């Protein structure tokens, strides 16, 4: 009997102890949770001091908990904000690369254009005065069109440069034949046959090839930087769907509700959540990598073939030869024009007794390198050289940054989980979505289609993100433009019915006008097709352009011929 009593007493004691133990478990403190919750900036009103029953929870495990429904909702929203910030921070350096490099490259070319125009206008105004002002619209129109092209205007560069040389020929032809009066129709006839007459020799053809290719590459490259910037900025602003928010909350803040606010998620657990939330971004990666490769190809062109130091020294000599060619052939050119466009009427003003040969021979010759002028023009050339050298280093820098951005979007989930203090390195002491312990599920591969078996994020693989698909298309279009620019083609050129009309025979010339000149010369074959076929000319120019410099060559080509014309204009 006594033994039975002792057994009952022992059982009661155990029962009481268990009851006390259970009560102590239920009464576990939430002080650490309250402190961590307060650090997040939330009010502690209605936050329990001890664990409560968790049947009300919709995301976190429903055991005893330190979270109310209101807390879970706030942590849900906090998870979304923190994830958005994580993506923003992780992509910051890459996005800054495109923003800063686009700004720098764009400033360089605009400075190049502005300095060239100001220098030419200042020097010509001082040198030629009223005579230059009477002809300045030829050069103003050139700069206007070059700027319009570079900033994205629908300009056919090749045709625009052809028109410039034609207009320049009209002005020079009148000066060289000042004893005659020429109507607008007659001058239109003269310009129509510029390619056949070749009064400036081969210089216009070569400079057209060089400048066209340089501007195509520069404009396309700066547009590529702009597209990369816009795509990166848009994709970095993630569209966080409810299933992702739920998974993020469970990973980042359910430890709070379990009374373990300092417990970090397991590494592989984080990978699955991030790959599920960033599945659409990863699908951007294939097109992004092709875009970066195309940008690097065009950067190679800008870094190498367009290095101005390699071509600047012999330019003035070539221009000198071009002017001398015009001098030597001036009588023959005039005769062929008169043959094709008709004999002009005398102006009644006699020509100077001094011959053209004397004018050019005494007033124009190429400078030796040590004799280069140190006037405003010479200073401007040096300034442009300094800017160009700076740009060469910038292109090298851009190439390095572009290479670093390859596979950025597919690596983004891993980068977020690997960097900073987001995950716990100890696989046994981390949050595994339920409690502290090892995370056993395998890590799924990146990309939308691979999320079908993601254990953490319920991803609808049948509904790709519309914004991401739009950015993929934008990259695809830009990549195509970059590839064309690398090959010297400008796909911005458009063929319209009125472009070809100027190449017909209806030029308004006098009786006896013919559609062909028989002009014998030793010039190299013209790159491109006859101007009567605008589309063929644009395509041929792109396919056969040679290595070339920047706009500086164009400026030298414009300035030196007009120095040679100084006496004639006076």
PDB file of N, CA, C and O in Angstrom, residues 130-164:
ATOM      1  N   UNK A 130      33.449  89.596 -94.454  1.00  0.00           N
ATOM      2  CA  UNK A 130      32.148  89.594 -95.098  1.00  0.00           C
ATOM      3  C   UNK A 130      32.001  88.455 -96.095  1.00  0.00           C
ATOM      4  O   UNK A 130      30.929  87.851 -96.224  1.00  0.00           O
ATOM      5  N   UNK A 131      33.091  88.136 -96.791  1.00  0.00           N
ATOM      6  CA  UNK A 131      33.015  87.061 -97.786  1.00  0.00           C
ATOM      7  C   UNK A 131      32.699  85.710 -97.139  1.00  0.00           C
ATOM      8  O   UNK A 131      31.967  84.906 -97.698  1.00  0.00           O
ATOM      9  N   UNK A 132      33.286  85.484 -95.947  1.00  0.00           N
ATOM     10  CA  UNK A 132      32.953  84.236 -95.261  1.00  0.00           C
ATOM     11  C   UNK A 132      31.506  84.254 -94.788  1.00  0.00           C
ATOM     12  O   UNK A 132      30.784  83.265 -94.912  1.00  0.00           O
ATOM     13  N   UNK A 133      31.072  85.385 -94.248  1.00  0.00           N
ATOM     14  CA  UNK A 133      29.703  85.483 -93.750  1.00  0.00           C
ATOM     15  C   UNK A 133      28.694  85.220 -94.860  1.00  0.00           C
ATOM     16  O   UNK A 133      27.637  84.645 -94.623  1.00  0.00           O
ATOM     17  N   UNK A 134      29.040  85.603 -96.073  1.00  0.00           N
ATOM     18  CA  UNK A 134      28.145  85.373 -97.207  1.00  0.00           C
ATOM     19  C   UNK A 134      28.060  83.891 -97.572  1.00  0.00           C
ATOM     20  O   UNK A 134      27.112  83.469 -98.236  1.00  0.00           O
ATOM     21  N   UNK A 135      29.052  83.122 -97.159  1.00  0.00           N
ATOM     22  CA  UNK A 135      29.078  81.688 -97.493  1.00  0.00           C
ATOM     23  C   UNK A 135      29.009  80.794 -96.255  1.00  0.00           C
ATOM     24  O   UNK A 135      29.123  79.573 -96.380  1.00  0.00           O
ATOM     25  N   UNK A 136      28.830  81.364 -95.088  1.00  0.00           N
ATOM     26  CA  UNK A 136      28.929  80.591 -93.843  1.00  0.00           C
ATOM     27  C   UNK A 136      27.822  79.559 -93.696  1.00  0.00           C
ATOM     28  O   UNK A 136      27.992  78.566 -92.978  1.00  0.00           O
ATOM     29  N   UNK A 137      26.687  79.753 -94.366  1.00  0.00           N
ATOM     30  CA  UNK A 137      25.595  78.795 -94.192  1.00  0.00           C
ATOM     31  C   UNK A 137      25.974  77.402 -94.695  1.00  0.00           C
ATOM     32  O   UNK A 137      25.415  76.393 -94.235  1.00  0.00           O
ATOM     33  N   UNK A 138      26.934  77.333 -95.635  1.00  0.00           N
ATOM     34  CA  UNK A 138      27.391  76.026 -96.121  1.00  0.00           C
ATOM     35  C   UNK A 138      27.939  75.206 -94.953  1.00  0.00           C
ATOM     36  O   UNK A 138      27.641  74.015 -94.808  1.00  0.00           O
ATOM     37  N   UNK A 139      28.753  75.856 -94.107  1.00  0.00           N
ATOM     38  CA  UNK A 139      29.391  75.163 -92.995  1.00  0.00           C
ATOM     39  C   UNK A 139      28.447  75.030 -91.802  1.00  0.00           C
ATOM     40  O   UNK A 139      28.474  74.028 -91.100  1.00  0.00           O
ATOM     41  N   UNK A 140      27.616  76.032 -91.594  1.00  0.00           N
ATOM     42  CA  UNK A 140      26.636  75.928 -90.509  1.00  0.00           C
ATOM     43  C   UNK A 140      25.683  74.769 -90.746  1.00  0.00           C
ATOM     44  O   UNK A 140      25.352  74.016 -89.815  1.00  0.00           O
ATOM     45  N   UNK A 141      25.262  74.613 -91.981  1.00  0.00           N
ATOM     46  CA  UNK A 141      24.365  73.502 -92.315  1.00  0.00           C
ATOM     47  C   UNK A 141      25.057  72.162 -92.099  1.00  0.00           C
ATOM     48  O   UNK A 141      24.435  71.193 -91.646  1.00  0.00           O
ATOM     49  N   UNK A 142      26.351  72.108 -92.413  1.00  0.00           N
ATOM     50  CA  UNK A 142      27.101  70.869 -92.212  1.00  0.00           C
ATOM     51  C   UNK A 142      27.109  70.482 -90.734  1.00  0.00           C
ATOM     52  O   UNK A 142      26.799  69.337 -90.376  1.00  0.00           O
ATOM     53  N   UNK A 143      27.461  71.433 -89.867  1.00  0.00           N
ATOM     54  CA  UNK A 143      27.504  71.147 -88.432  1.00  0.00           C
ATOM     55  C   UNK A 143      26.119  70.820 -87.889  1.00  0.00           C
ATOM     56  O   UNK A 143      25.968  69.940 -87.039  1.00  0.00           O
ATOM     57  N   UNK A 144      25.120  71.516 -88.382  1.00  0.00           N
ATOM     58  CA  UNK A 144      23.759  71.245 -87.930  1.00  0.00           C
ATOM     59  C   UNK A 144      23.362  69.806 -88.246  1.00  0.00           C
ATOM     60  O   UNK A 144      22.782  69.100 -87.404  1.00  0.00           O
ATOM     61  N   UNK A 145      23.684  69.366 -89.447  1.00  0.00           N
ATOM     62  CA  UNK A 145      23.328  67.999 -89.858  1.00  0.00           C
ATOM     63  C   UNK A 145      24.154  66.960 -89.112  1.00  0.00           C
ATOM     64  O   UNK A 145      23.646  65.885 -88.765  1.00  0.00           O
ATOM     65  N   UNK A 146      25.433  67.258 -88.866  1.00  0.00           N
ATOM     66  CA  UNK A 146      26.267  66.315 -88.115  1.00  0.00           C
ATOM     67  C   UNK A 146      25.744  66.158 -86.693  1.00  0.00           C
ATOM     68  O   UNK A 146      25.672  65.040 -86.162  1.00  0.00           O
ATOM     69  N   UNK A 147      25.374  67.259 -86.069  1.00  0.00           N
ATOM     70  CA  UNK A 147      24.814  67.180 -84.720  1.00  0.00           C
ATOM     71  C   UNK A 147      23.477  66.451 -84.732  1.00  0.00           C
ATOM     72  O   UNK A 147      23.189  65.638 -83.841  1.00  0.00           O
ATOM     73  N   UNK A 148      22.675  66.744 -85.722  1.00  0.00           N
ATOM     74  CA  UNK A 148      21.360  66.096 -85.811  1.00  0.00           C
ATOM     75  C   UNK A 148      21.514  64.594 -86.007  1.00  0.00           C
ATOM     76  O   UNK A 148      20.762  63.799 -85.429  1.00  0.00           O
ATOM     77  N   UNK A 149      22.495  64.207 -86.805  1.00  0.00           N
ATOM     78  CA  UNK A 149      22.747  62.775 -86.997  1.00  0.00           C
ATOM     79  C   UNK A 149      23.182  62.129 -85.689  1.00  0.00           C
ATOM     80  O   UNK A 149      22.642  61.103 -85.266  1.00  0.00           O
ATOM     81  N   UNK A 150      24.179  62.753 -85.042  1.00  0.00           N
ATOM     82  CA  UNK A 150      24.728  62.156 -83.828  1.00  0.00           C
ATOM     83  C   UNK A 150      23.684  62.035 -82.721  1.00  0.00           C
ATOM     84  O   UNK A 150      23.669  61.055 -81.970  1.00  0.00           O
ATOM     85  N   UNK A 151      22.802  63.015 -82.623  1.00  0.00           N
ATOM     86  CA  UNK A 151      21.797  62.996 -81.566  1.00  0.00           C
ATOM     87  C   UNK A 151      20.568  62.187 -81.928  1.00  0.00           C
ATOM     88  O   UNK A 151      19.553  62.240 -81.225  1.00  0.00           O
ATOM     89  N   UNK A 152      20.627  61.444 -83.027  1.00  0.00           N
ATOM     90  CA  UNK A 152      19.554  60.513 -83.351  1.00  0.00           C
ATOM     91  C   UNK A 152      18.644  60.928 -84.478  1.00  0.00           C
ATOM     92  O   UNK A 152      17.624  60.278 -84.711  1.00  0.00           O
ATOM     93  N   UNK A 153      18.990  62.005 -85.187  1.00  0.00           N
ATOM     94  CA  UNK A 153      18.152  62.445 -86.291  1.00  0.00           C
ATOM     95  C   UNK A 153      18.218  61.506 -87.483  1.00  0.00           C
ATOM     96  O   UNK A 153      19.178  60.758 -87.663  1.00  0.00           O
ATOM     97  N   UNK A 154      17.190  61.561 -88.313  1.00  0.00           N
ATOM     98  CA  UNK A 154      17.130  60.710 -89.499  1.00  0.00           C
ATOM     99  C   UNK A 154      17.893  61.389 -90.636  1.00  0.00           C
ATOM    100  O   UNK A 154      17.314  62.030 -91.508  1.00  0.00           O
ATOM    101  N   UNK A 155      19.218  61.263 -90.589  1.00  0.00           N
ATOM    102  CA  UNK A 155      20.098  61.902 -91.558  1.00  0.00           C
ATOM    103  C   UNK A 155      20.888  60.830 -92.297  1.00  0.00           C
ATOM    104  O   UNK A 155      21.495  59.965 -91.673  1.00  0.00           O
ATOM    105  N   UNK A 156      20.882  60.909 -93.623  1.00  0.00           N
ATOM    106  CA  UNK A 156      21.727  60.043 -94.436  1.00  0.00           C
ATOM    107  C   UNK A 156      23.096  60.705 -94.513  1.00  0.00           C
ATOM    108  O   UNK A 156      23.307  61.659 -95.247  1.00  0.00           O
ATOM    109  N   UNK A 157      24.024  60.192 -93.706  1.00  0.00           N
ATOM    110  CA  UNK A 157      25.336  60.834 -93.584  1.00  0.00           C
ATOM    111  C   UNK A 157      26.052  60.933 -94.917  1.00  0.00           C
ATOM    112  O   UNK A 157      26.602  61.988 -95.274  1.00  0.00           O
ATOM    113  N   UNK A 158      26.079  59.869 -95.663  1.00  0.00           N
ATOM    114  CA  UNK A 158      26.802  59.862 -96.934  1.00  0.00           C
ATOM    115  C   UNK A 158      26.231  60.897 -97.895  1.00  0.00           C
ATOM    116  O   UNK A 158      26.968  61.678 -98.507  1.00  0.00           O
ATOM    117  N   UNK A 159      24.926  60.931 -98.001  1.00  0.00           N
ATOM    118  CA  UNK A 159      24.298  61.872 -98.911  1.00  0.00           C
ATOM    119  C   UNK A 159      24.493  63.314 -98.436  1.00  0.00           C
ATOM    120  O   UNK A 159      24.685  64.234 -99.238  1.00  0.00           O
ATOM    121  N   UNK A 160      24.453  63.503 -97.127  1.00  0.00           N
ATOM    122  CA  UNK A 160      24.662  64.844 -96.577  1.00  0.00           C
ATOM    123  C   UNK A 160      26.066  65.354 -96.888  1.00  0.00           C
ATOM    124  O   UNK A 160      26.258  66.523 -97.262  1.00  0.00           O
ATOM    125  N   UNK A 161      27.068  64.490 -96.750  1.00  0.00           N
ATOM    126  CA  UNK A 161      28.440  64.894 -97.072  1.00  0.00           C
ATOM    127  C   UNK A 161      28.601  65.129 -98.572  1.00  0.00           C
ATOM    128  O   UNK A 161      29.324  66.058 -98.988  1.00  0.00           O
ATOM    129  N   UNK A 162      27.952  64.326 -99.373  1.00  0.00           N
ATOM    130  CA  UNK A 162      27.983  64.558-100.828  1.00  0.00           C
ATOM    131  C   UNK A 162      27.413  65.942-101.154  1.00  0.00           C
ATOM    132  O   UNK A 162      27.962  66.676-101.988  1.00  0.00           O
ATOM    133  N   UNK A 163      26.323  66.282-100.509  1.00  0.00           N
ATOM    134  CA  UNK A 163      25.704  67.587-100.744  1.00  0.00           C
ATOM    135  C   UNK A 163      26.629  68.717-100.317  1.00  0.00           C
ATOM    136  O   UNK A 163      26.685  69.771-100.968  1.00  0.00           O
ATOM    137  N   UNK A 164      27.345  68.517 -99.203  1.00  0.00           N
ATOM    138  CA  UNK A 164      28.272  69.557 -98.755  1.00  0.00           C
ATOM    139  C   UNK A 164      29.353  69.829 -99.802  1.00  0.00           C
ATOM    140  O   UNK A 164      29.626  70.976-100.156  1.00  0.00           O
TER     141      UNK A 164
END
